[in-house]
mmCIF file with all atom_site columns, C-alpha atoms in Angstrom:
data_model
loop_
_atom_site.group_PDB
_atom_site.id
_atom_site.type_symbol
_atom_site.label_atom_id
_atom_site.label_alt_id
_atom_site.label_comp_id
_atom_site.label_asym_id
_atom_site.label_entity_id
_atom_site.label_seq_id
_atom_site.pdbx_PDB_ins_code
_atom_site.Cartn_x
_atom_site.Cartn_y
_atom_site.Cartn_z
_atom_site.occupancy
_atom_site.B_iso_or_equiv
_atom_site.pdbx_formal_charge
_atom_site.auth_seq_id
_atom_site.auth_comp_id
_atom_site.auth_asym_id
_atom_site.auth_atom_id
_atom_site.pdbx_PDB_model_num
ATOM 1   C CA . GLY A 1 1   ? 88.460  92.835  86.844  1.00 80.00 ? 1352 GLY A CA 1
ATOM 2   C CA . GLU A 1 2   ? 91.144  94.603  88.543  1.00 85.00 ? 1353 GLU A CA 1
ATOM 3   C CA . ASN A 1 3   ? 89.455  98.439  89.824  1.00 91.00 ? 1354 ASN A CA 1
ATOM 4   C CA . VAL A 1 4   ? 92.029  101.638 90.970  1.00 96.00 ? 1355 VAL A CA 1
ATOM 5   C CA . GLU A 1 5   ? 90.381  104.084 93.377  1.00 96.00 ? 1356 GLU A CA 1
ATOM 6   C CA . GLN A 1 6   ? 92.417  107.409 93.665  1.00 97.00 ? 1357 GLN A CA 1
ATOM 7   C CA . HIS A 1 7   ? 91.954  109.847 96.361  1.00 97.00 ? 1358 HIS A CA 1
ATOM 8   C CA . PRO A 1 8   ? 91.574  113.075 96.643  1.00 97.00 ? 1359 PRO A CA 1
ATOM 9   C CA . SER A 1 9   ? 91.004  114.059 92.850  1.00 97.00 ? 1360 SER A CA 1
ATOM 10  C CA . THR A 1 10  ? 92.222  117.347 93.833  1.00 98.00 ? 1361 THR A CA 1
ATOM 11  C CA . LEU A 1 11  ? 95.071  117.984 96.880  1.00 98.00 ? 1362 LEU A CA 1
ATOM 12  C CA . SER A 1 12  ? 96.525  121.788 97.678  1.00 98.00 ? 1363 SER A CA 1
ATOM 13  C CA . VAL A 1 13  ? 99.308  122.346 100.074 1.00 98.00 ? 1364 VAL A CA 1
ATOM 14  C CA . GLN A 1 14  ? 101.731 124.958 101.369 1.00 98.00 ? 1365 GLN A CA 1
ATOM 15  C CA . GLU A 1 15  ? 105.421 124.308 100.218 1.00 98.00 ? 1366 GLU A CA 1
ATOM 16  C CA . GLY A 1 16  ? 106.984 122.989 102.290 1.00 98.00 ? 1367 GLY A CA 1
ATOM 17  C CA . ASP A 1 17  ? 104.305 120.683 103.763 1.00 98.00 ? 1368 ASP A CA 1
ATOM 18  C CA . SER A 1 18  ? 104.001 116.880 102.947 1.00 98.00 ? 1369 SER A CA 1
ATOM 19  C CA . ALA A 1 19  ? 101.183 115.236 100.474 1.00 98.00 ? 1370 ALA A CA 1
ATOM 20  C CA . VAL A 1 20  ? 99.701  112.183 100.664 1.00 98.00 ? 1371 VAL A CA 1
ATOM 21  C CA . ILE A 1 21  ? 97.809  110.286 97.868  1.00 98.00 ? 1372 ILE A CA 1
ATOM 22  C CA . LYS A 1 22  ? 95.962  106.804 98.258  1.00 98.00 ? 1373 LYS A CA 1
ATOM 23  C CA . CYS A 1 23  ? 94.804  104.288 96.019  1.00 98.00 ? 1374 CYS A CA 1
ATOM 24  C CA . THR A 1 24  ? 93.176  101.292 96.882  1.00 98.00 ? 1375 THR A CA 1
ATOM 25  C CA . TYR A 1 25  ? 92.806  98.263  94.432  1.00 97.00 ? 1376 TYR A CA 1
ATOM 26  C CA . SER A 1 26  ? 90.361  95.557  94.252  1.00 95.00 ? 1377 SER A CA 1
ATOM 27  C CA . ASP A 1 27  ? 92.302  92.456  92.954  1.00 93.00 ? 1378 ASP A CA 1
ATOM 28  C CA . SER A 1 28  ? 94.636  90.825  95.753  1.00 93.00 ? 1379 SER A CA 1
ATOM 29  C CA . ALA A 1 29  ? 96.660  89.304  92.906  1.00 92.00 ? 1380 ALA A CA 1
ATOM 30  C CA . SER A 1 30  ? 97.490  92.279  91.868  1.00 94.00 ? 1381 SER A CA 1
ATOM 31  C CA . ASN A 1 31  ? 102.085 92.598  92.437  1.00 93.00 ? 1382 ASN A CA 1
ATOM 32  C CA . TYR A 1 32  ? 103.053 95.832  90.687  1.00 95.00 ? 1383 TYR A CA 1
ATOM 33  C CA . PHE A 1 33  ? 102.057 99.214  91.736  1.00 96.00 ? 1384 PHE A CA 1
ATOM 34  C CA . PRO A 1 34  ? 103.749 102.292 89.436  1.00 97.00 ? 1385 PRO A CA 1
ATOM 35  C CA . TRP A 1 35  ? 103.178 106.403 90.182  1.00 98.00 ? 1386 TRP A CA 1
ATOM 36  C CA . TYR A 1 36  ? 103.629 108.366 87.281  1.00 98.00 ? 1387 TYR A CA 1
ATOM 37  C CA . LYS A 1 37  ? 103.477 112.314 87.175  1.00 98.00 ? 1388 LYS A CA 1
ATOM 38  C CA . GLN A 1 38  ? 102.164 114.386 84.451  1.00 97.00 ? 1389 GLN A CA 1
ATOM 39  C CA . GLU A 1 39  ? 102.790 117.981 84.080  1.00 97.00 ? 1390 GLU A CA 1
ATOM 40  C CA . LEU A 1 40  ? 100.119 120.123 82.097  1.00 93.00 ? 1391 LEU A CA 1
ATOM 41  C CA . GLY A 1 41  ? 99.739  119.585 78.447  1.00 91.00 ? 1392 GLY A CA 1
ATOM 42  C CA . LYS A 1 42  ? 103.254 116.780 78.959  1.00 95.00 ? 1393 LYS A CA 1
ATOM 43  C CA . ARG A 1 43  ? 103.934 112.852 78.821  1.00 96.00 ? 1394 ARG A CA 1
ATOM 44  C CA . PRO A 1 44  ? 103.176 110.880 81.968  1.00 97.00 ? 1395 PRO A CA 1
ATOM 45  C CA . GLN A 1 45  ? 106.290 110.228 83.950  1.00 97.00 ? 1396 GLN A CA 1
ATOM 46  C CA . LEU A 1 46  ? 106.765 107.161 85.819  1.00 97.00 ? 1397 LEU A CA 1
ATOM 47  C CA . ILE A 1 47  ? 108.446 108.591 89.375  1.00 98.00 ? 1398 ILE A CA 1
ATOM 48  C CA . ILE A 1 48  ? 108.352 105.377 91.596  1.00 98.00 ? 1399 ILE A CA 1
ATOM 49  C CA . ASP A 1 49  ? 106.944 101.985 91.335  1.00 96.00 ? 1400 ASP A CA 1
ATOM 50  C CA . ILE A 1 50  ? 107.035 99.051  94.126  1.00 95.00 ? 1401 ILE A CA 1
ATOM 51  C CA . ARG A 1 51  ? 106.315 95.561  94.063  1.00 93.00 ? 1402 ARG A CA 1
ATOM 52  C CA . SER A 1 52  ? 104.532 93.399  96.630  1.00 88.00 ? 1403 SER A CA 1
ATOM 53  C CA . ASN A 1 53  ? 107.333 91.589  97.773  1.00 87.00 ? 1404 ASN A CA 1
ATOM 54  C CA . VAL A 1 54  ? 108.098 95.248  99.279  1.00 86.00 ? 1405 VAL A CA 1
ATOM 55  C CA . GLY A 1 55  ? 106.209 97.666  102.093 1.00 92.00 ? 1406 GLY A CA 1
ATOM 56  C CA . GLU A 1 56  ? 108.153 100.359 101.195 1.00 95.00 ? 1407 GLU A CA 1
ATOM 57  C CA . LYS A 1 57  ? 110.360 102.348 98.718  1.00 95.00 ? 1408 LYS A CA 1
ATOM 58  C CA . LYS A 1 58  ? 111.813 105.705 98.649  1.00 97.00 ? 1409 LYS A CA 1
ATOM 59  C CA . ASP A 1 59  ? 113.698 107.912 96.487  1.00 95.00 ? 1410 ASP A CA 1
ATOM 60  C CA . GLN A 1 60  ? 114.802 111.369 97.933  1.00 96.00 ? 1411 GLN A CA 1
ATOM 61  C CA . ARG A 1 61  ? 111.630 113.544 98.568  1.00 98.00 ? 1412 ARG A CA 1
ATOM 62  C CA . ILE A 1 62  ? 109.324 110.627 97.476  1.00 98.00 ? 1413 ILE A CA 1
ATOM 63  C CA . ALA A 1 63  ? 108.289 107.350 99.036  1.00 98.00 ? 1414 ALA A CA 1
ATOM 64  C CA . VAL A 1 64  ? 105.598 104.792 98.026  1.00 98.00 ? 1415 VAL A CA 1
ATOM 65  C CA . THR A 1 65  ? 104.297 102.296 100.843 1.00 97.00 ? 1416 THR A CA 1
ATOM 66  C CA . LEU A 1 66  ? 101.940 99.403  100.054 1.00 97.00 ? 1417 LEU A CA 1
ATOM 67  C CA . ASN A 1 67  ? 99.381  98.091  102.575 1.00 96.00 ? 1418 ASN A CA 1
ATOM 68  C CA . LYS A 1 68  ? 98.755  94.290  101.006 1.00 94.00 ? 1419 LYS A CA 1
ATOM 69  C CA . THR A 1 69  ? 96.394  93.222  103.695 1.00 94.00 ? 1420 THR A CA 1
ATOM 70  C CA . ALA A 1 70  ? 94.420  96.341  103.082 1.00 95.00 ? 1421 ALA A CA 1
ATOM 71  C CA . LYS A 1 71  ? 94.762  96.348  99.370  1.00 96.00 ? 1422 LYS A CA 1
ATOM 72  C CA . HIS A 1 72  ? 95.951  99.762  99.421  1.00 96.00 ? 1423 HIS A CA 1
ATOM 73  C CA . PHE A 1 73  ? 99.274  101.892 98.609  1.00 98.00 ? 1424 PHE A CA 1
ATOM 74  C CA . SER A 1 74  ? 100.108 105.525 99.112  1.00 98.00 ? 1425 SER A CA 1
ATOM 75  C CA . LEU A 1 75  ? 102.646 108.105 97.317  1.00 98.00 ? 1426 LEU A CA 1
ATOM 76  C CA . HIS A 1 76  ? 104.205 110.596 99.928  1.00 98.00 ? 1427 HIS A CA 1
ATOM 77  C CA . ILE A 1 77  ? 106.086 113.413 98.983  1.00 98.00 ? 1428 ILE A CA 1
ATOM 78  C CA . THR A 1 78  ? 107.732 115.506 101.596 1.00 98.00 ? 1429 THR A CA 1
ATOM 79  C CA . GLU A 1 79  ? 109.324 119.003 101.449 1.00 98.00 ? 1430 GLU A CA 1
ATOM 80  C CA . THR A 1 80  ? 107.023 119.840 98.526  1.00 98.00 ? 1431 THR A CA 1
ATOM 81  C CA . GLN A 1 81  ? 107.990 122.099 96.131  1.00 98.00 ? 1432 GLN A CA 1
ATOM 82  C CA . PRO A 1 82  ? 106.216 124.389 93.363  1.00 97.00 ? 1433 PRO A CA 1
ATOM 83  C CA . GLU A 1 83  ? 107.313 122.454 90.502  1.00 97.00 ? 1434 GLU A CA 1
ATOM 84  C CA . ASP A 1 84  ? 106.022 119.244 92.396  1.00 98.00 ? 1435 ASP A CA 1
ATOM 85  C CA . SER A 1 85  ? 102.637 120.698 90.990  1.00 98.00 ? 1436 SER A CA 1
ATOM 86  C CA . ALA A 1 86  ? 101.307 118.360 88.424  1.00 98.00 ? 1437 ALA A CA 1
ATOM 87  C CA . VAL A 1 87  ? 98.572  115.645 88.107  1.00 98.00 ? 1438 VAL A CA 1
ATOM 88  C CA . TYR A 1 88  ? 99.578  112.049 89.769  1.00 98.00 ? 1439 TYR A CA 1
ATOM 89  C CA . PHE A 1 89  ? 98.283  108.867 88.548  1.00 98.00 ? 1440 PHE A CA 1
ATOM 90  C CA . CYS A 1 90  ? 98.541  105.524 90.402  1.00 97.00 ? 1441 CYS A CA 1
ATOM 91  C CA . ALA A 1 91  ? 98.495  102.105 88.564  1.00 96.00 ? 1442 ALA A CA 1
ATOM 92  C CA . ALA A 1 92  ? 98.009  98.238  89.477  1.00 95.00 ? 1443 ALA A CA 1
ATOM 93  C CA . SER A 1 93  ? 99.142  95.154  87.546  1.00 92.00 ? 1444 SER A CA 1
ATOM 94  C CA . LYS A 1 94  ? 99.183  91.425  88.222  1.00 87.00 ? 1445 LYS A CA 1
ATOM 95  C CA . ASP A 1 95  ? 101.505 89.485  86.113  1.00 77.00 ? 1446 ASP A CA 1
ATOM 96  C CA . THR A 1 96  ? 99.636  90.912  82.831  1.00 77.00 ? 1447 THR A CA 1
ATOM 97  C CA . ASP A 1 97  ? 101.368 93.307  80.211  1.00 81.00 ? 1448 ASP A CA 1
ATOM 98  C CA . LYS A 1 98  ? 98.315  95.827  81.410  1.00 90.00 ? 1449 LYS A CA 1
ATOM 99  C CA . LEU A 1 99  ? 98.286  98.522  83.696  1.00 93.00 ? 1450 LEU A CA 1
ATOM 100 C CA . ILE A 1 100 ? 95.080  99.754  85.575  1.00 92.00 ? 1451 ILE A CA 1
ATOM 101 C CA . PHE A 1 101 ? 95.067  103.555 86.320  1.00 95.00 ? 1452 PHE A CA 1
ATOM 102 C CA . GLY A 1 102 ? 93.498  105.233 88.905  1.00 96.00 ? 1453 GLY A CA 1
ATOM 103 C CA . THR A 1 103 ? 91.743  108.388 87.977  1.00 95.00 ? 1454 THR A CA 1
ATOM 104 C CA . GLY A 1 104 ? 94.474  110.816 88.857  1.00 97.00 ? 1455 GLY A CA 1
ATOM 105 C CA . THR A 1 105 ? 95.032  113.540 91.500  1.00 98.00 ? 1456 THR A CA 1
ATOM 106 C CA . ARG A 1 106 ? 95.879  117.287 90.797  1.00 97.00 ? 1457 ARG A CA 1
ATOM 107 C CA . LEU A 1 107 ? 98.120  118.573 93.272  1.00 98.00 ? 1458 LEU A CA 1
ATOM 108 C CA . GLN A 1 108 ? 98.918  122.263 93.844  1.00 98.00 ? 1459 GLN A CA 1
ATOM 109 C CA . VAL A 1 109 ? 101.849 123.368 95.621  1.00 98.00 ? 1460 VAL A CA 1
ATOM 110 C CA . PHE A 1 110 ? 101.293 126.999 96.547  1.00 96.00 ? 1461 PHE A CA 1
ATOM 111 C CA . PRO A 1 111 ? 104.157 128.990 97.246  1.00 91.00 ? 1462 PRO A CA 1
ATOM 112 C CA . SER B 2 1   ? 118.943 103.668 75.614  1.00 89.00 ? 179  SER B CA 1
ATOM 113 C CA . GLN B 2 2   ? 115.489 103.279 74.449  1.00 90.00 ? 180  GLN B CA 1
ATOM 114 C CA . THR B 2 3   ? 113.325 106.444 73.345  1.00 94.00 ? 181  THR B CA 1
ATOM 115 C CA . ILE B 2 4   ? 110.139 106.276 71.990  1.00 97.00 ? 182  ILE B CA 1
ATOM 116 C CA . HIS B 2 5   ? 109.069 108.746 68.730  1.00 96.00 ? 183  HIS B CA 1
ATOM 117 C CA . GLN B 2 6   ? 105.464 110.182 68.426  1.00 96.00 ? 184  GLN B CA 1
ATOM 118 C CA . TRP B 2 7   ? 103.990 112.238 65.495  1.00 93.00 ? 185  TRP B CA 1
ATOM 119 C CA . PRO B 2 8   ? 102.375 114.510 64.875  1.00 94.00 ? 186  PRO B CA 1
ATOM 120 C CA . ALA B 2 9   ? 102.409 116.743 68.262  1.00 95.00 ? 187  ALA B CA 1
ATOM 121 C CA . THR B 2 10  ? 99.206  118.482 67.335  1.00 96.00 ? 188  THR B CA 1
ATOM 122 C CA . LEU B 2 11  ? 96.842  117.603 64.274  1.00 97.00 ? 189  LEU B CA 1
ATOM 123 C CA . VAL B 2 12  ? 93.503  119.418 63.289  1.00 97.00 ? 190  VAL B CA 1
ATOM 124 C CA . GLN B 2 13  ? 90.927  117.584 61.355  1.00 97.00 ? 191  GLN B CA 1
ATOM 125 C CA . PRO B 2 14  ? 87.689  117.821 59.861  1.00 97.00 ? 192  PRO B CA 1
ATOM 126 C CA . VAL B 2 15  ? 85.033  115.960 60.973  1.00 97.00 ? 193  VAL B CA 1
ATOM 127 C CA . GLY B 2 16  ? 84.887  112.293 58.732  1.00 97.00 ? 194  GLY B CA 1
ATOM 128 C CA . SER B 2 17  ? 88.225  112.872 57.658  1.00 97.00 ? 195  SER B CA 1
ATOM 129 C CA . PRO B 2 18  ? 90.774  110.102 58.044  1.00 97.00 ? 196  PRO B CA 1
ATOM 130 C CA . LEU B 2 19  ? 93.449  109.558 60.793  1.00 96.00 ? 197  LEU B CA 1
ATOM 131 C CA . SER B 2 20  ? 96.661  108.229 60.924  1.00 96.00 ? 198  SER B CA 1
ATOM 132 C CA . LEU B 2 21  ? 98.747  108.401 64.095  1.00 97.00 ? 199  LEU B CA 1
ATOM 133 C CA . GLU B 2 22  ? 102.247 106.959 64.115  1.00 96.00 ? 200  GLU B CA 1
ATOM 134 C CA . CYS B 2 23  ? 104.478 105.494 67.129  1.00 97.00 ? 201  CYS B CA 1
ATOM 135 C CA . THR B 2 24  ? 108.123 104.128 67.006  1.00 98.00 ? 202  THR B CA 1
ATOM 136 C CA . VAL B 2 25  ? 110.292 102.969 69.703  1.00 97.00 ? 203  VAL B CA 1
ATOM 137 C CA . GLU B 2 26  ? 114.271 102.558 69.602  1.00 96.00 ? 204  GLU B CA 1
ATOM 138 C CA . GLY B 2 27  ? 116.589 100.639 71.491  1.00 95.00 ? 205  GLY B CA 1
ATOM 139 C CA . THR B 2 28  ? 114.851 97.755  72.607  1.00 94.00 ? 206  THR B CA 1
ATOM 140 C CA . SER B 2 29  ? 113.246 94.799  70.862  1.00 93.00 ? 207  SER B CA 1
ATOM 141 C CA . ASN B 2 30  ? 109.993 92.773  70.758  1.00 94.00 ? 208  ASN B CA 1
ATOM 142 C CA . PRO B 2 31  ? 107.884 95.865  73.036  1.00 95.00 ? 209  PRO B CA 1
ATOM 143 C CA . ASN B 2 32  ? 104.785 95.732  74.292  1.00 95.00 ? 210  ASN B CA 1
ATOM 144 C CA . LEU B 2 33  ? 103.034 99.121  72.736  1.00 97.00 ? 211  LEU B CA 1
ATOM 145 C CA . TYR B 2 34  ? 99.651  100.801 73.507  1.00 96.00 ? 212  TYR B CA 1
ATOM 146 C CA . TRP B 2 35  ? 97.421  103.521 72.259  1.00 97.00 ? 213  TRP B CA 1
ATOM 147 C CA . TYR B 2 36  ? 96.072  105.313 75.300  1.00 96.00 ? 214  TYR B CA 1
ATOM 148 C CA . ARG B 2 37  ? 93.292  108.687 74.735  1.00 95.00 ? 215  ARG B CA 1
ATOM 149 C CA . GLN B 2 38  ? 93.107  111.446 77.406  1.00 94.00 ? 216  GLN B CA 1
ATOM 150 C CA . ALA B 2 39  ? 90.295  113.660 77.551  1.00 88.00 ? 217  ALA B CA 1
ATOM 151 C CA . ALA B 2 40  ? 91.044  117.299 78.963  1.00 85.00 ? 218  ALA B CA 1
ATOM 152 C CA . GLY B 2 41  ? 91.586  117.056 82.513  1.00 83.00 ? 219  GLY B CA 1
ATOM 153 C CA . ARG B 2 42  ? 90.470  113.487 82.532  1.00 87.00 ? 220  ARG B CA 1
ATOM 154 C CA . GLY B 2 43  ? 92.494  110.190 83.105  1.00 90.00 ? 221  GLY B CA 1
ATOM 155 C CA . LEU B 2 44  ? 94.046  107.321 80.413  1.00 94.00 ? 222  LEU B CA 1
ATOM 156 C CA . GLN B 2 45  ? 91.827  105.072 78.862  1.00 92.00 ? 223  GLN B CA 1
ATOM 157 C CA . LEU B 2 46  ? 93.514  102.330 77.128  1.00 93.00 ? 224  LEU B CA 1
ATOM 158 C CA . LEU B 2 47  ? 92.487  101.974 73.549  1.00 95.00 ? 225  LEU B CA 1
ATOM 159 C CA . PHE B 2 48  ? 94.718  99.049  72.003  1.00 96.00 ? 226  PHE B CA 1
ATOM 160 C CA . TYR B 2 49  ? 97.824  97.191  72.944  1.00 94.00 ? 227  TYR B CA 1
ATOM 161 C CA . SER B 2 50  ? 100.110 94.945  71.053  1.00 95.00 ? 228  SER B CA 1
ATOM 162 C CA . VAL B 2 51  ? 102.459 92.192  72.552  1.00 94.00 ? 229  VAL B CA 1
ATOM 163 C CA . GLY B 2 52  ? 103.835 91.472  69.091  1.00 94.00 ? 230  GLY B CA 1
ATOM 164 C CA . ILE B 2 53  ? 103.865 92.084  65.194  1.00 95.00 ? 231  ILE B CA 1
ATOM 165 C CA . GLY B 2 54  ? 100.129 91.842  64.022  1.00 92.00 ? 232  GLY B CA 1
ATOM 166 C CA . GLN B 2 55  ? 98.749  91.036  67.468  1.00 94.00 ? 233  GLN B CA 1
ATOM 167 C CA . ILE B 2 56  ? 96.493  93.604  68.643  1.00 95.00 ? 234  ILE B CA 1
ATOM 168 C CA . SER B 2 57  ? 93.948  93.505  71.317  1.00 93.00 ? 235  SER B CA 1
ATOM 169 C CA . SER B 2 58  ? 91.020  96.458  71.427  1.00 90.00 ? 236  SER B CA 1
ATOM 170 C CA . GLU B 2 59  ? 89.887  97.550  74.778  1.00 87.00 ? 237  GLU B CA 1
ATOM 171 C CA . VAL B 2 60  ? 86.961  99.449  74.025  1.00 82.00 ? 238  VAL B CA 1
ATOM 172 C CA . PRO B 2 61  ? 84.746  99.642  71.028  1.00 72.00 ? 239  PRO B CA 1
ATOM 173 C CA . GLN B 2 62  ? 85.117  102.782 68.634  1.00 79.00 ? 240  GLN B CA 1
ATOM 174 C CA . ASN B 2 63  ? 85.627  103.708 65.244  1.00 89.00 ? 241  ASN B CA 1
ATOM 175 C CA . LEU B 2 64  ? 89.678  103.389 65.604  1.00 95.00 ? 242  LEU B CA 1
ATOM 176 C CA . SER B 2 65  ? 91.863  100.947 64.769  1.00 96.00 ? 243  SER B CA 1
ATOM 177 C CA . ALA B 2 66  ? 95.399  99.827  65.459  1.00 97.00 ? 244  ALA B CA 1
ATOM 178 C CA . SER B 2 67  ? 98.147  98.167  63.510  1.00 97.00 ? 245  SER B CA 1
ATOM 179 C CA . ARG B 2 68  ? 101.473 96.702  64.075  1.00 97.00 ? 246  ARG B CA 1
ATOM 180 C CA . PRO B 2 69  ? 103.110 96.400  60.797  1.00 96.00 ? 247  PRO B CA 1
ATOM 181 C CA . GLN B 2 70  ? 106.782 96.242  62.551  1.00 96.00 ? 248  GLN B CA 1
ATOM 182 C CA . ASP B 2 71  ? 108.289 95.333  65.696  1.00 96.00 ? 249  ASP B CA 1
ATOM 183 C CA . ARG B 2 72  ? 108.676 98.697  67.033  1.00 97.00 ? 250  ARG B CA 1
ATOM 184 C CA . GLN B 2 73  ? 106.054 100.568 65.045  1.00 97.00 ? 251  GLN B CA 1
ATOM 185 C CA . PHE B 2 74  ? 102.318 101.220 66.443  1.00 98.00 ? 252  PHE B CA 1
ATOM 186 C CA . ILE B 2 75  ? 99.580  103.187 63.836  1.00 97.00 ? 253  ILE B CA 1
ATOM 187 C CA . LEU B 2 76  ? 96.563  104.081 65.296  1.00 97.00 ? 254  LEU B CA 1
ATOM 188 C CA . SER B 2 77  ? 94.135  104.872 62.583  1.00 97.00 ? 255  SER B CA 1
ATOM 189 C CA . SER B 2 78  ? 90.598  105.567 61.714  1.00 96.00 ? 256  SER B CA 1
ATOM 190 C CA . LYS B 2 79  ? 88.485  106.140 58.210  1.00 96.00 ? 257  LYS B CA 1
ATOM 191 C CA . LYS B 2 80  ? 86.175  108.760 59.555  1.00 96.00 ? 258  LYS B CA 1
ATOM 192 C CA . LEU B 2 81  ? 86.701  110.756 62.654  1.00 96.00 ? 259  LEU B CA 1
ATOM 193 C CA . LEU B 2 82  ? 84.113  111.876 64.432  1.00 95.00 ? 260  LEU B CA 1
ATOM 194 C CA . LEU B 2 83  ? 83.612  114.934 66.902  1.00 95.00 ? 261  LEU B CA 1
ATOM 195 C CA . SER B 2 84  ? 84.190  112.701 69.873  1.00 92.00 ? 262  SER B CA 1
ATOM 196 C CA . ASP B 2 85  ? 87.725  111.631 69.146  1.00 94.00 ? 263  ASP B CA 1
ATOM 197 C CA . SER B 2 86  ? 89.294  114.699 69.773  1.00 94.00 ? 264  SER B CA 1
ATOM 198 C CA . GLY B 2 87  ? 91.718  114.570 72.645  1.00 95.00 ? 265  GLY B CA 1
ATOM 199 C CA . PHE B 2 88  ? 95.205  113.498 73.473  1.00 96.00 ? 266  PHE B CA 1
ATOM 200 C CA . TYR B 2 89  ? 96.683  110.347 72.202  1.00 97.00 ? 267  TYR B CA 1
ATOM 201 C CA . LEU B 2 90  ? 99.518  108.652 74.026  1.00 97.00 ? 268  LEU B CA 1
ATOM 202 C CA . CYS B 2 91  ? 101.644 106.220 72.515  1.00 98.00 ? 269  CYS B CA 1
ATOM 203 C CA . ALA B 2 92  ? 103.804 103.998 75.264  1.00 97.00 ? 270  ALA B CA 1
ATOM 204 C CA . TRP B 2 93  ? 105.883 100.932 75.444  1.00 97.00 ? 271  TRP B CA 1
ATOM 205 C CA . SER B 2 94  ? 107.270 98.217  78.185  1.00 95.00 ? 272  SER B CA 1
ATOM 206 C CA . PRO B 2 95  ? 109.365 95.391  77.783  1.00 93.00 ? 273  PRO B CA 1
ATOM 207 C CA . GLY B 2 96  ? 107.274 92.128  77.775  1.00 84.00 ? 274  GLY B CA 1
ATOM 208 C CA . GLY B 2 97  ? 106.823 89.768  80.595  1.00 80.00 ? 275  GLY B CA 1
ATOM 209 C CA . GLY B 2 98  ? 104.162 91.589  82.559  1.00 78.00 ? 276  GLY B CA 1
ATOM 210 C CA . ASN B 2 99  ? 104.696 93.826  85.372  1.00 84.00 ? 277  ASN B CA 1
ATOM 211 C CA . GLN B 2 100 ? 106.807 96.428  83.612  1.00 88.00 ? 278  GLN B CA 1
ATOM 212 C CA . PRO B 2 101 ? 106.513 100.040 83.571  1.00 93.00 ? 279  PRO B CA 1
ATOM 213 C CA . GLN B 2 102 ? 104.884 102.054 80.816  1.00 95.00 ? 280  GLN B CA 1
ATOM 214 C CA . HIS B 2 103 ? 107.103 104.581 78.779  1.00 96.00 ? 281  HIS B CA 1
ATOM 215 C CA . PHE B 2 104 ? 105.073 107.202 77.584  1.00 97.00 ? 282  PHE B CA 1
ATOM 216 C CA . GLY B 2 105 ? 105.755 109.248 74.384  1.00 97.00 ? 283  GLY B CA 1
ATOM 217 C CA . ASP B 2 106 ? 105.124 113.068 74.145  1.00 97.00 ? 284  ASP B CA 1
ATOM 218 C CA . GLY B 2 107 ? 101.437 112.371 72.726  1.00 97.00 ? 285  GLY B CA 1
ATOM 219 C CA . THR B 2 108 ? 99.232  114.194 69.847  1.00 97.00 ? 286  THR B CA 1
ATOM 220 C CA . ARG B 2 109 ? 96.673  116.750 70.673  1.00 96.00 ? 287  ARG B CA 1
ATOM 221 C CA . LEU B 2 110 ? 93.916  116.078 68.202  1.00 97.00 ? 288  LEU B CA 1
ATOM 222 C CA . SER B 2 111 ? 91.216  118.465 67.307  1.00 96.00 ? 289  SER B CA 1
ATOM 223 C CA . ILE B 2 112 ? 87.971  117.921 65.579  1.00 96.00 ? 290  ILE B CA 1
ATOM 224 C CA . LEU B 2 113 ? 86.171  120.600 63.480  1.00 94.00 ? 291  LEU B CA 1
#
């Protein structure tokens, strides 16, 4: 079955710097890739998603890129702010009702 | 707009006691429904999902069970809780049809004593 690996597990950046989180997936048929942000003690919230017919998608300071050949996709956060501090989860799906989640990245943005 | 309600927010139960967590969705019909468990500082483990009334798929062997008595109601149950059942339980919904984002409820923090 599908397997999603996420790196790094923790990431510390200075406020204003960029942060990049990368996920790789095993099943080349996967075609939907959402990203979730989970603040401490709260529910995961969808922040951006991308489908396999698109190589990049951007929403203000957040962007996701997809490389289908290499089977990886990445979350890019520019001009990081302290409120970006959270755990970020990637996920993958292939025409099914289930999402396969990565193990999460704890992002800390220091002022 | 669609909303998902999950309760209670926190629960403390003794080992061996029963459990019932409820989740309801408003503003949509025939949603897919999901139960996840998250241990402290860990990832999301899918426990059950349902694509329709009475249709339950179990992802991991455990002493928990799920039921979907109504279209927008999803219940997680146990007859006898174990210490290892402690965790943060999240209900989620998505539109049917596959490859859709899931939207999570606020979760129930379950502590077993």
